[in-house]
Coordinates of C-alpha atoms in Angstrom, one line a residue:
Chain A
X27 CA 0.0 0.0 0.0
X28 CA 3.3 2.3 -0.3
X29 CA 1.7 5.5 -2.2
X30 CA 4.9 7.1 -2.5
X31 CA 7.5 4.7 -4.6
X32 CA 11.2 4.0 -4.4
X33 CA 10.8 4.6 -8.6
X34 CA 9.2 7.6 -7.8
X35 CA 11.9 8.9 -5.0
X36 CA 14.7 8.1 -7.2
X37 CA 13.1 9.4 -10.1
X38 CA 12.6 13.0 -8.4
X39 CA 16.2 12.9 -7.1
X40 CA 17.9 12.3 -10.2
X41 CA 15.7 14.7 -12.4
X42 CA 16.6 17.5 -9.6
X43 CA 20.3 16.8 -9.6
X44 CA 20.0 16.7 -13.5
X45 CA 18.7 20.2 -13.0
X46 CA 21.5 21.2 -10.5
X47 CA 23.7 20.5 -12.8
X48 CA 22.0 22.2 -16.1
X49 CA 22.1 25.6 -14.1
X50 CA 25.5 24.9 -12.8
X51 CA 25.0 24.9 -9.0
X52 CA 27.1 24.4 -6.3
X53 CA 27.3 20.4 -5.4
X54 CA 24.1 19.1 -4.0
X55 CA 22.7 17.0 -1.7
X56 CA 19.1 15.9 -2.5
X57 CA 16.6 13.4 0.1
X58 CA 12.9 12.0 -0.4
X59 CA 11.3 11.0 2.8
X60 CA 7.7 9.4 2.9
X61 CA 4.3 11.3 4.8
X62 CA 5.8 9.5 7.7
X63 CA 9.4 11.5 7.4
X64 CA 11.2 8.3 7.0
X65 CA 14.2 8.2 4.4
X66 CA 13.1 6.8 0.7
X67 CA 16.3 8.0 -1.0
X68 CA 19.1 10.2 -0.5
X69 CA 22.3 11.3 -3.3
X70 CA 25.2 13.4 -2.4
X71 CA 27.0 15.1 -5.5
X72 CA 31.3 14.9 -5.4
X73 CA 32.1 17.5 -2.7
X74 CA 28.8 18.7 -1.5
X75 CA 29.5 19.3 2.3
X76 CA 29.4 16.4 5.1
X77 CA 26.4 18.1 6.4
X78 CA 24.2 18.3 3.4
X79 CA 22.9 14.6 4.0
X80 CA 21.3 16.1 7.9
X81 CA 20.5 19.4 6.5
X82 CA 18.7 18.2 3.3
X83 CA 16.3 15.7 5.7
X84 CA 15.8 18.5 8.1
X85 CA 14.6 20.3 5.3
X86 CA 12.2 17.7 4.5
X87 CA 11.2 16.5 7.4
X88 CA 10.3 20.3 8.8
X89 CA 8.2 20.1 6.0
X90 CA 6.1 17.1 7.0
X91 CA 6.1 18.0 10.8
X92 CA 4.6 21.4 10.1
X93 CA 2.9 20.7 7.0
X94 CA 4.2 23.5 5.4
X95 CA 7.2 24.1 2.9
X96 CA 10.2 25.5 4.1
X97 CA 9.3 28.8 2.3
X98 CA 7.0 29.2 4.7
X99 CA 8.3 27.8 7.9
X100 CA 11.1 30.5 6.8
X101 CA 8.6 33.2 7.2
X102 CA 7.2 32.2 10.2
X103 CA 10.8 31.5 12.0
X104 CA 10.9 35.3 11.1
X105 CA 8.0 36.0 13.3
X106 CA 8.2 33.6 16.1
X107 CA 11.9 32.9 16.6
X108 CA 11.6 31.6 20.2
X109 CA 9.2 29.0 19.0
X110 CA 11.2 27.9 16.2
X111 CA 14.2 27.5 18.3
X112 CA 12.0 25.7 20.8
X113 CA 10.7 23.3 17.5
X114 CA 14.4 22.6 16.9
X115 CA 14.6 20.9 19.8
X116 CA 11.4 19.3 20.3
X117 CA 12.1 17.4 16.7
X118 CA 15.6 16.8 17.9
X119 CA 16.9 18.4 15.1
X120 CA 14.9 17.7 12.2
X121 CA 13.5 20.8 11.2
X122 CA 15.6 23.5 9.2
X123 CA 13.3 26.2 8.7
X124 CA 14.2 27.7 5.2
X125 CA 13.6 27.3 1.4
X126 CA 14.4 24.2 -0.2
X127 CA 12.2 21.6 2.0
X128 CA 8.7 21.0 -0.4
X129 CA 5.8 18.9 0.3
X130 CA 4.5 16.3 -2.2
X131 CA 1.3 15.9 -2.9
X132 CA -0.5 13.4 -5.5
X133 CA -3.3 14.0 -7.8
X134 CA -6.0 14.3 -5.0
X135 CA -4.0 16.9 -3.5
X136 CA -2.9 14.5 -0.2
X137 CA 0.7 15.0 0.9
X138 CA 2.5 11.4 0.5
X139 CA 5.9 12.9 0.9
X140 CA 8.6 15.7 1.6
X141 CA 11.6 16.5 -0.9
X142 CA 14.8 18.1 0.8
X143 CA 18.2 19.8 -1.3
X144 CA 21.1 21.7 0.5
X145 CA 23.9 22.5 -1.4
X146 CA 23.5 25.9 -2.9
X147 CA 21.0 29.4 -2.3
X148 CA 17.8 28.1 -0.6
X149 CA 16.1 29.6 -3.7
X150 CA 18.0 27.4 -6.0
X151 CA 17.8 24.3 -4.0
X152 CA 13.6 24.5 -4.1
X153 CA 13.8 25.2 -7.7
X154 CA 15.4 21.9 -8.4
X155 CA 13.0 20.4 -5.6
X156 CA 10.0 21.4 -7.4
X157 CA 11.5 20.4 -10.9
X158 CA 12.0 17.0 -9.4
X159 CA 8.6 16.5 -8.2
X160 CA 7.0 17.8 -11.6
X161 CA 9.4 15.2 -13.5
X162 CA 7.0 12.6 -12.1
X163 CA 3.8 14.3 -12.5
X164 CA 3.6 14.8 -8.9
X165 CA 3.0 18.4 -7.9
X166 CA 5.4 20.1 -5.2
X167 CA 3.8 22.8 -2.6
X168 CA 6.3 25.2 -1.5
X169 CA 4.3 26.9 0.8
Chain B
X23 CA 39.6 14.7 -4.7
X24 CA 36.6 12.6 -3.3
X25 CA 38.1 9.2 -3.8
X26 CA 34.8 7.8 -3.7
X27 CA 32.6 9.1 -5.9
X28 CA 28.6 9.5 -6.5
X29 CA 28.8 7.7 -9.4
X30 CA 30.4 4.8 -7.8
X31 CA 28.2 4.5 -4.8
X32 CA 24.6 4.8 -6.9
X33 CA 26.0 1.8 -8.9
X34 CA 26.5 0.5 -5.8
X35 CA 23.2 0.8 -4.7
X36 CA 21.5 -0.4 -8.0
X37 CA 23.9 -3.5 -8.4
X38 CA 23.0 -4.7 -4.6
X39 CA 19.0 -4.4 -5.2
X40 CA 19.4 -6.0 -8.5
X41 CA 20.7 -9.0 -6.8
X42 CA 18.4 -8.3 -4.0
X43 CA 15.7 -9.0 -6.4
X44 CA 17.5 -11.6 -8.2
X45 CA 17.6 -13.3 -5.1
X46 CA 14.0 -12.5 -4.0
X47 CA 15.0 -11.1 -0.8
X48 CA 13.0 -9.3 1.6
X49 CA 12.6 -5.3 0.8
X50 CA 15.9 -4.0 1.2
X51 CA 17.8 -0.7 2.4
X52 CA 21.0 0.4 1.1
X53 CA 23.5 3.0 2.1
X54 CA 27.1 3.7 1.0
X55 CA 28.8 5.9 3.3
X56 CA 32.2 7.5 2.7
X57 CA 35.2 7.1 4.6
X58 CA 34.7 9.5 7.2
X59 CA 31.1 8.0 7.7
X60 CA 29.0 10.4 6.0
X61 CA 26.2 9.1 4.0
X62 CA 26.8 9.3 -0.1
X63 CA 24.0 7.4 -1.4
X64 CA 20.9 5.4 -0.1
X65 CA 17.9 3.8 -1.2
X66 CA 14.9 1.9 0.4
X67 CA 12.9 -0.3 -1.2
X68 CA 8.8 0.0 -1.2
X69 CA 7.5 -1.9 2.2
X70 CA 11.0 -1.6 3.8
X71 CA 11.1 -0.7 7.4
X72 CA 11.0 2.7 8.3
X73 CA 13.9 1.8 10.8
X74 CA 15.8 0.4 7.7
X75 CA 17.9 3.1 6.7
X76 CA 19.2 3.8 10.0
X77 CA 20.1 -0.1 10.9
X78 CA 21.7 0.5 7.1
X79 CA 23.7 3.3 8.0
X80 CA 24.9 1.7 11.5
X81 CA 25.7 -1.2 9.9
X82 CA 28.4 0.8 7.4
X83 CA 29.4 3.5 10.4
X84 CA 30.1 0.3 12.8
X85 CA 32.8 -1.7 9.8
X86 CA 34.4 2.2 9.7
X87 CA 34.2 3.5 13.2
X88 CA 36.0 0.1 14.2
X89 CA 37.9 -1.0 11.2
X90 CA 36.1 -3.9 10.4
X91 CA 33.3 -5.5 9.0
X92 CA 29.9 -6.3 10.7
X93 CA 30.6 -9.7 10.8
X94 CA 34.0 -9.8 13.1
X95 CA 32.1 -6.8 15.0
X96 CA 29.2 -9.6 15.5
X97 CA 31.7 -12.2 16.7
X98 CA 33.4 -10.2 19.0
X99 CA 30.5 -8.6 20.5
X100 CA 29.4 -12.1 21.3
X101 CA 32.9 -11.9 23.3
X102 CA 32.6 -8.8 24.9
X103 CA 29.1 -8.1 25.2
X104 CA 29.7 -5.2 27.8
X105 CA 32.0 -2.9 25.7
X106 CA 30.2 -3.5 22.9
X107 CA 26.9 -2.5 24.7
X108 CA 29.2 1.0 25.9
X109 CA 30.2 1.1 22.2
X110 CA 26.4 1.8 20.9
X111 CA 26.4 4.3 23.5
X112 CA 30.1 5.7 23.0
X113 CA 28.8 5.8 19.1
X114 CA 25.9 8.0 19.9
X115 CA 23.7 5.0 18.3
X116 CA 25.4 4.7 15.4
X117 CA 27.1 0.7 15.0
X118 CA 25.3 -2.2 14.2
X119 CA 27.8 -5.5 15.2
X120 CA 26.0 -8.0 12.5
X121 CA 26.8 -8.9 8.9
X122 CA 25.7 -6.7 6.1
X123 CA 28.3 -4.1 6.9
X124 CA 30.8 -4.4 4.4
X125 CA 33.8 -2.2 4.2
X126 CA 35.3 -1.0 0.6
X127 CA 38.2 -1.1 -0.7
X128 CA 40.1 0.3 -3.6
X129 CA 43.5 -1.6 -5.7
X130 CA 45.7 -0.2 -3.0
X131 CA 43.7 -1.7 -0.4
X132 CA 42.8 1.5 1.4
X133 CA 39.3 1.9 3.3
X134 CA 37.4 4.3 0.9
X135 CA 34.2 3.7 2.8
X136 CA 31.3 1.3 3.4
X137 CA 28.1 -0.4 2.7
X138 CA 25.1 -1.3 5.1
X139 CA 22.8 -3.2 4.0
X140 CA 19.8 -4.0 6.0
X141 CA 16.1 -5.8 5.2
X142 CA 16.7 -9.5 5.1
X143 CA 18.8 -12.1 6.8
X144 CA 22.5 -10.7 7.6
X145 CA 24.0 -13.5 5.6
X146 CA 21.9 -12.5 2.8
X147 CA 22.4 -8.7 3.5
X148 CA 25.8 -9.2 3.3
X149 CA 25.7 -10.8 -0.3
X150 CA 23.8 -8.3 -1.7
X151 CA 26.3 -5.6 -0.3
X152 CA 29.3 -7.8 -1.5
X153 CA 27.6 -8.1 -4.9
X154 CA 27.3 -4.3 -5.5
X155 CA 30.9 -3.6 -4.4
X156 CA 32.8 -5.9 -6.9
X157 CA 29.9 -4.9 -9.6
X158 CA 32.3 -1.3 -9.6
X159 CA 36.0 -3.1 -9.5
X160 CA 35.7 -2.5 -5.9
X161 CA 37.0 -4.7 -3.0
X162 CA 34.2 -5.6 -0.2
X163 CA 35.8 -6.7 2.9
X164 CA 33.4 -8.4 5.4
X165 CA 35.9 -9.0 8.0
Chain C
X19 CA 46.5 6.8 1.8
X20 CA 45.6 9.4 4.9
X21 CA 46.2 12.8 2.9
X22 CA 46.0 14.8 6.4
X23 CA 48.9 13.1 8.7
X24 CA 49.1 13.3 12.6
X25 CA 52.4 14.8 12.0
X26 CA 51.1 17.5 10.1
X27 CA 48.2 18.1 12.7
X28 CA 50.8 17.6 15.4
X29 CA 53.0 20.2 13.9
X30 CA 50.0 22.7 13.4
X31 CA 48.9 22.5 17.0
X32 CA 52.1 23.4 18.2
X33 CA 52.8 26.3 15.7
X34 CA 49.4 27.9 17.1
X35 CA 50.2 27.8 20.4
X36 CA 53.4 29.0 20.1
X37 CA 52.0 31.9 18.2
X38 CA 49.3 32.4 21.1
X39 CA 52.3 32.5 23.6
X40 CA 54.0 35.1 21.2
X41 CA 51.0 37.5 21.3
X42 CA 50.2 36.8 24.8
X43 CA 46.9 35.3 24.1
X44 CA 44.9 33.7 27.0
X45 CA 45.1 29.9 28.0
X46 CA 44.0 28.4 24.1
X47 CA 42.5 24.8 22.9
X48 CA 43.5 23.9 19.2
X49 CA 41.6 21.0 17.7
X50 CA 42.7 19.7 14.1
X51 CA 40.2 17.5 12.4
X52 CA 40.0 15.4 9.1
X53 CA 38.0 16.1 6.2
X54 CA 35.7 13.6 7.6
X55 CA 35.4 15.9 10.4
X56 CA 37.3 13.3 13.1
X57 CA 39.7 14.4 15.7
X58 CA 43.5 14.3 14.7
X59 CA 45.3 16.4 17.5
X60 CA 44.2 18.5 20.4
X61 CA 46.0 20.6 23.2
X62 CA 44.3 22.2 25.9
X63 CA 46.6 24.9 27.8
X64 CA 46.6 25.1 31.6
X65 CA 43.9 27.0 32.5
X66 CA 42.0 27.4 29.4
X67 CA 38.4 26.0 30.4
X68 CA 36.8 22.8 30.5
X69 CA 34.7 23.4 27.8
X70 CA 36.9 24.5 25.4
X71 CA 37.6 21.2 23.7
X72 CA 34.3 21.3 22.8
X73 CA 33.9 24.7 21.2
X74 CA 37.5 23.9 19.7
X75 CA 36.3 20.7 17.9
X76 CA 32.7 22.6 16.7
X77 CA 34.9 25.4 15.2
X78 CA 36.2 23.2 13.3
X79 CA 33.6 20.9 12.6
X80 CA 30.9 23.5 11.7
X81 CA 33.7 25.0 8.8
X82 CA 33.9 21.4 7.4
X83 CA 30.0 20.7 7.5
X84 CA 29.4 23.5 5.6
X85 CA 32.3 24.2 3.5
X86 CA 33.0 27.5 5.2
X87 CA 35.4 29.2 7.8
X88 CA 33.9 30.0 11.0
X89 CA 33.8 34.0 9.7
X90 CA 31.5 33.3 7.4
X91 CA 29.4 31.3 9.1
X92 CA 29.0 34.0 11.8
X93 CA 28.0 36.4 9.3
X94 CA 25.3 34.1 7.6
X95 CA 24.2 33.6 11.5
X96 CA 23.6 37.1 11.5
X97 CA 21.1 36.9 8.4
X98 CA 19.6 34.0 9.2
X99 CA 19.5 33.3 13.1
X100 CA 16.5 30.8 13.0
X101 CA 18.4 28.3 10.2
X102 CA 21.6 28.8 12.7
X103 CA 19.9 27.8 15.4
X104 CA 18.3 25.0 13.9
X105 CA 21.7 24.1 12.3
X106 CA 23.1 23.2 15.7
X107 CA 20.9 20.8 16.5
X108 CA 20.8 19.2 13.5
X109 CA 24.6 18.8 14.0
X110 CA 24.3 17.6 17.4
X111 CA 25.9 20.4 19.1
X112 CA 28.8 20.0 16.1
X113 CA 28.6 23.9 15.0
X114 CA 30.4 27.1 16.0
X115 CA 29.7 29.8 13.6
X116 CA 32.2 32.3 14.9
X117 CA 36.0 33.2 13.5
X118 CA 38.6 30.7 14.5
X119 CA 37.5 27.4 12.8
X120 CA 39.6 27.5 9.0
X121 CA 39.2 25.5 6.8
X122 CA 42.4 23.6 5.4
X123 CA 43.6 23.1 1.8
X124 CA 46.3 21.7 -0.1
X125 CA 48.4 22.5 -2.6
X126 CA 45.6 22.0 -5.0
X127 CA 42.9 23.7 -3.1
X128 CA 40.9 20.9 -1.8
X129 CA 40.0 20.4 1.7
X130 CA 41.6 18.3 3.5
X131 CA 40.8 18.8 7.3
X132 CA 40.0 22.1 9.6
X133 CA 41.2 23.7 12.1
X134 CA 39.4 25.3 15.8
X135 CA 40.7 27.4 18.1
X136 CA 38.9 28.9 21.5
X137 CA 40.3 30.6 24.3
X138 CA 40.7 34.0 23.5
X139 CA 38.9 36.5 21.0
X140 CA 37.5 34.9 18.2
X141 CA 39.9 37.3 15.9
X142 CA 42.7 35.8 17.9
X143 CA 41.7 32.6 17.7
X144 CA 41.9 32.7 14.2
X145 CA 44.6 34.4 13.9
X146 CA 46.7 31.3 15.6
X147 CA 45.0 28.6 13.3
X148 CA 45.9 30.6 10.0
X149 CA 49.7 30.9 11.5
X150 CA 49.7 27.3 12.3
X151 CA 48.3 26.2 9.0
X152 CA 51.1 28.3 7.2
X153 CA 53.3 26.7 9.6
X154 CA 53.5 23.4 7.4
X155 CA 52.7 24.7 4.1
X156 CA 49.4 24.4 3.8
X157 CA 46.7 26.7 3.3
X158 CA 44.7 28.4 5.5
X159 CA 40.8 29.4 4.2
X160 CA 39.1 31.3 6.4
X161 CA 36.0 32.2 4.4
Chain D
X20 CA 46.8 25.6 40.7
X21 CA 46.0 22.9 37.7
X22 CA 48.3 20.0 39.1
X23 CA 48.1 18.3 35.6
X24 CA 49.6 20.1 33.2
X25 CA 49.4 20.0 29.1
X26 CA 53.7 19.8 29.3
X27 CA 53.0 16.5 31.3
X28 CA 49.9 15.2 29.6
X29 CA 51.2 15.8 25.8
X30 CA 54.6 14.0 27.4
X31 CA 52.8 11.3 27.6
X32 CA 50.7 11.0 24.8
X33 CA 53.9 11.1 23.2
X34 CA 56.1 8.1 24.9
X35 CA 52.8 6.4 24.7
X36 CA 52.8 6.5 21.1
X37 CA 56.7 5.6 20.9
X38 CA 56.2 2.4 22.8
X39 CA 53.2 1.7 20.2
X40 CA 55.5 2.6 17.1
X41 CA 58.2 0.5 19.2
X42 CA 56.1 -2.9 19.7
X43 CA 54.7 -2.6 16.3
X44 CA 51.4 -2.0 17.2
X45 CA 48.2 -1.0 15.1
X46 CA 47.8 2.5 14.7
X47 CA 46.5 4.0 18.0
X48 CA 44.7 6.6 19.1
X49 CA 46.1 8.4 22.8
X50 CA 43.5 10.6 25.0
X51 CA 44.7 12.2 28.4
X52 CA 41.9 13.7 30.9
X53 CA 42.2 15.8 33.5
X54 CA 40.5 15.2 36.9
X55 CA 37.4 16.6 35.9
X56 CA 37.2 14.6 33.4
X57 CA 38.1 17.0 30.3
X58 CA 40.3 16.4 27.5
X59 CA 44.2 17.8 27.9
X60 CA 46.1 15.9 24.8
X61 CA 44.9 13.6 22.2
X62 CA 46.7 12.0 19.4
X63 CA 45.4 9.9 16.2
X64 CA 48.0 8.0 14.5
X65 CA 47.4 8.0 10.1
X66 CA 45.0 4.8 9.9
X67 CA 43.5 5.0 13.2
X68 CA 39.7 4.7 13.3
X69 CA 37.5 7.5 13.2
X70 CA 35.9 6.0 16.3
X71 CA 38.9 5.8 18.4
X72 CA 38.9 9.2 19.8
X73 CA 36.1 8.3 21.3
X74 CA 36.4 5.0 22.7
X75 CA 39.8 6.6 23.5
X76 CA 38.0 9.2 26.0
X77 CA 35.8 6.9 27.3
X78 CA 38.6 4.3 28.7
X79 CA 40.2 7.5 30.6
X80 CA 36.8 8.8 31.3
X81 CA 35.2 5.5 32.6
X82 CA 38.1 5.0 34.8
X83 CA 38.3 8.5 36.7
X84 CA 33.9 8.3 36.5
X85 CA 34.1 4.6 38.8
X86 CA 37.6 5.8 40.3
X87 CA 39.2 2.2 38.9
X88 CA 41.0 1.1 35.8
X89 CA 39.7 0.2 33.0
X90 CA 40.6 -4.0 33.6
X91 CA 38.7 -3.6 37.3
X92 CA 35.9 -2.2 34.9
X93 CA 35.8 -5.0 32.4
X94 CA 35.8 -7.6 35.5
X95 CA 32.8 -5.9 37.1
X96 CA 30.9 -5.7 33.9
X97 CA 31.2 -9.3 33.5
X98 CA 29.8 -10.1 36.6
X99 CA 26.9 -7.7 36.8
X100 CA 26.3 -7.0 32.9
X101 CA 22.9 -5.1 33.3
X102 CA 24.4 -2.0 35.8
X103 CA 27.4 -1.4 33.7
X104 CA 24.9 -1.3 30.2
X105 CA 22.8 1.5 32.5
X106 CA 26.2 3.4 33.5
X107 CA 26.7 3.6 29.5
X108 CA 23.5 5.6 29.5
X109 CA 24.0 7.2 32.5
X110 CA 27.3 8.4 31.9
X111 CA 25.6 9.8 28.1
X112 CA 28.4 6.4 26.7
X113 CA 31.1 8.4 28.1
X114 CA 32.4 4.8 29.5
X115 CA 34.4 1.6 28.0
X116 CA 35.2 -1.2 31.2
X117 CA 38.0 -2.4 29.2
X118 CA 41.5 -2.2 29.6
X119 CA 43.5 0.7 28.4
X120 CA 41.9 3.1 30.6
X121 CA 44.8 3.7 33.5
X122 CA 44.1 6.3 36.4
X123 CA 47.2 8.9 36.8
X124 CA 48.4 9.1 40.5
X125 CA 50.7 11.7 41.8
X126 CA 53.7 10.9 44.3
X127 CA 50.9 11.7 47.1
X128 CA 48.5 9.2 45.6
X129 CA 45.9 11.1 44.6
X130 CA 44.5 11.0 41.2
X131 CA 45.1 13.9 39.0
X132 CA 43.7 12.5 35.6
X133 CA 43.5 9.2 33.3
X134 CA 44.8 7.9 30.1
X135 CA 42.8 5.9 27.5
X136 CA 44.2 4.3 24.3
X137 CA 42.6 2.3 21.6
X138 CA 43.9 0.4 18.4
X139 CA 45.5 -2.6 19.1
X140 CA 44.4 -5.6 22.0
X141 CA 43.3 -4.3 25.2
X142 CA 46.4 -5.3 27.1
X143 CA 48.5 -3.5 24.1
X144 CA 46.4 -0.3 24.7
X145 CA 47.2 -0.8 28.6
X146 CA 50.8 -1.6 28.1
X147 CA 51.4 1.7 26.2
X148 CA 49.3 3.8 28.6
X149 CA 51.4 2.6 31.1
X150 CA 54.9 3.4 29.6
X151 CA 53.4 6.5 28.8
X152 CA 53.0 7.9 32.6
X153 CA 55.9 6.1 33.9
X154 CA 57.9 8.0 31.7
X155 CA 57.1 11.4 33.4
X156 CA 57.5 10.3 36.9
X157 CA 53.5 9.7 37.3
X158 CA 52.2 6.4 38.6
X159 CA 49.8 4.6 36.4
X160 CA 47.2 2.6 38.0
X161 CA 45.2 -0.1 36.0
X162 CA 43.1 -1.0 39.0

């Protein structure tokens, strides 16, 4: 009854590096998680940092605990930084509250997953997230 | 300068679920780490235990963090039970002392990372991880 | 097959303290790590405080998880306070984002290791891990 | 007033190491703790596991935590298995009850710090942590 496949996940993450690489950005680090924030598949490009692989789940994961995009979670860590720092903790770590975490949603508009990149400007690592997730004909929600 | 590259460790990957399948195995999790332990490359196949990936990742951290493979770690915890119980702890969670943590090496016979492979029997994990290491002209070492 | 050797990290340690005696800097802690972020050498002066191995190592650690020196990561901590906050506990506790963690290079610019160094101000700090770096002919990277 | 000072604790990191290089042991790794606990010197020989400086730390730390060497540790954790797996979790795995954790004693008896070493057998790791605080005039203490 998995909703959210392995093809799928790996699909997304090698169209978005594919994309990384078309615009020439800095050495990625791209993760799928499921709705239930649990790793589906993860690439990290030659010299993308040892802390892409935490920061890109964080990403993702921040996503799915919040139900909201990292665009968002961004602009609301703006407003309520005390809270925010508290959510760090209360995850234990697995939020990062900026661009570049994006929900994924299926036809009927449920969310069956999270995509995560770190590598480059937050802007440019959601723009490969959200041409990932269209390359399967799944439809990414930044916000 | 990465001496183990993304290229190599998605090969990886692939080669060990092909065999996984070959082999009808239980759904598998793969991870290639580097040699400092940092995650390259992992995937998890549909119906595959959300705890997968991080048994995967254990298993691979574990064969580095110690120098050997998960199945000398598995024989000497059965030795030592005590410091190998401190060692989980002393790892911050992060060794798995059972087969299906391979380490990898290149024609000099230098550690360039590992595999940990989780989902089925060890013995069989351990195949699969063998499997995708010499499907790149890399050595697997399981002890 | 270790391109970052204990004698070099050995050799580094000591330059920086020198130099911190030279200036008259307060009791220091230098920490040299791999690029895989592990500890290779530390020396903790008399009197310089029992948490200062810790900040030391984070220094460091924090300019090798995200490809930056310490001075740059204090200024993007200014921008972005929330992400910085969340990025130390997504790193376990593993980021400083102040001057006096540098990044290392080689002769052909890649990273090989970093350096951290607390005790006195962070300008200070700094200043002692880019003279120990030289020390051995290597360079020092600092942004 | 610090009665254990870095000239004395990288002195023996150092004739620890020699004694290694000398009885052509693996590669080791060399930790010395102050009273409190803290780290003073560490060293990590080319090839020594990314793990070591930890289980390294926790040998010293173990032994100044239960005020007895690390070979008094391992021989209580055989007999009562279940406390010393809690003390890893209460001590947050700052403890390995194995040999090559040695208590340093002053010429008044008192202990004023620890060594711990890991890389070769147990008794290897002892032997050089041993030679190591003999050779400043210090008297090691493995119980």
């Amino acid at each position: 009854m998995q909703i959210f496949s392995l093809d799928q996940a790996s699909a997304i993450v090698d169209a978005a590096l594919a994309h990384a690489r078309a615009q020439d950005c800095h050495p990625m680090t791209v993760a799928v998680l499921d709705a239930g924030g649990h790793l589906l598949a993860l690439k990290r490009e030659d010299n993308s940092g040892i802390l892409r692989p935490q920061i890109a789940q964080a990403k993702a994961w921040g996503a799915l605990g919040m139900g909201h995009g990292g665009r968002t979670l961004a602009e609301r860590a703006a407003i309520a930084p005390a809270f925010y720092a508290a959510l760090t903790d209360i995850s234990g770590g697995r939020i990062a509250p900026v661009p570049g975490g994006v929900l994924v949603r299926n036809a009927q508009g449920d969310v069956i997953g999270a995509v995560g990149i770190s590598g480059d400007h937050p802007d440019k690592d959601e723009a490969c997230a959200i041409h990932g997730i269209g390359s399967v004909g799944l439809h990414a929600d930044v916000n």
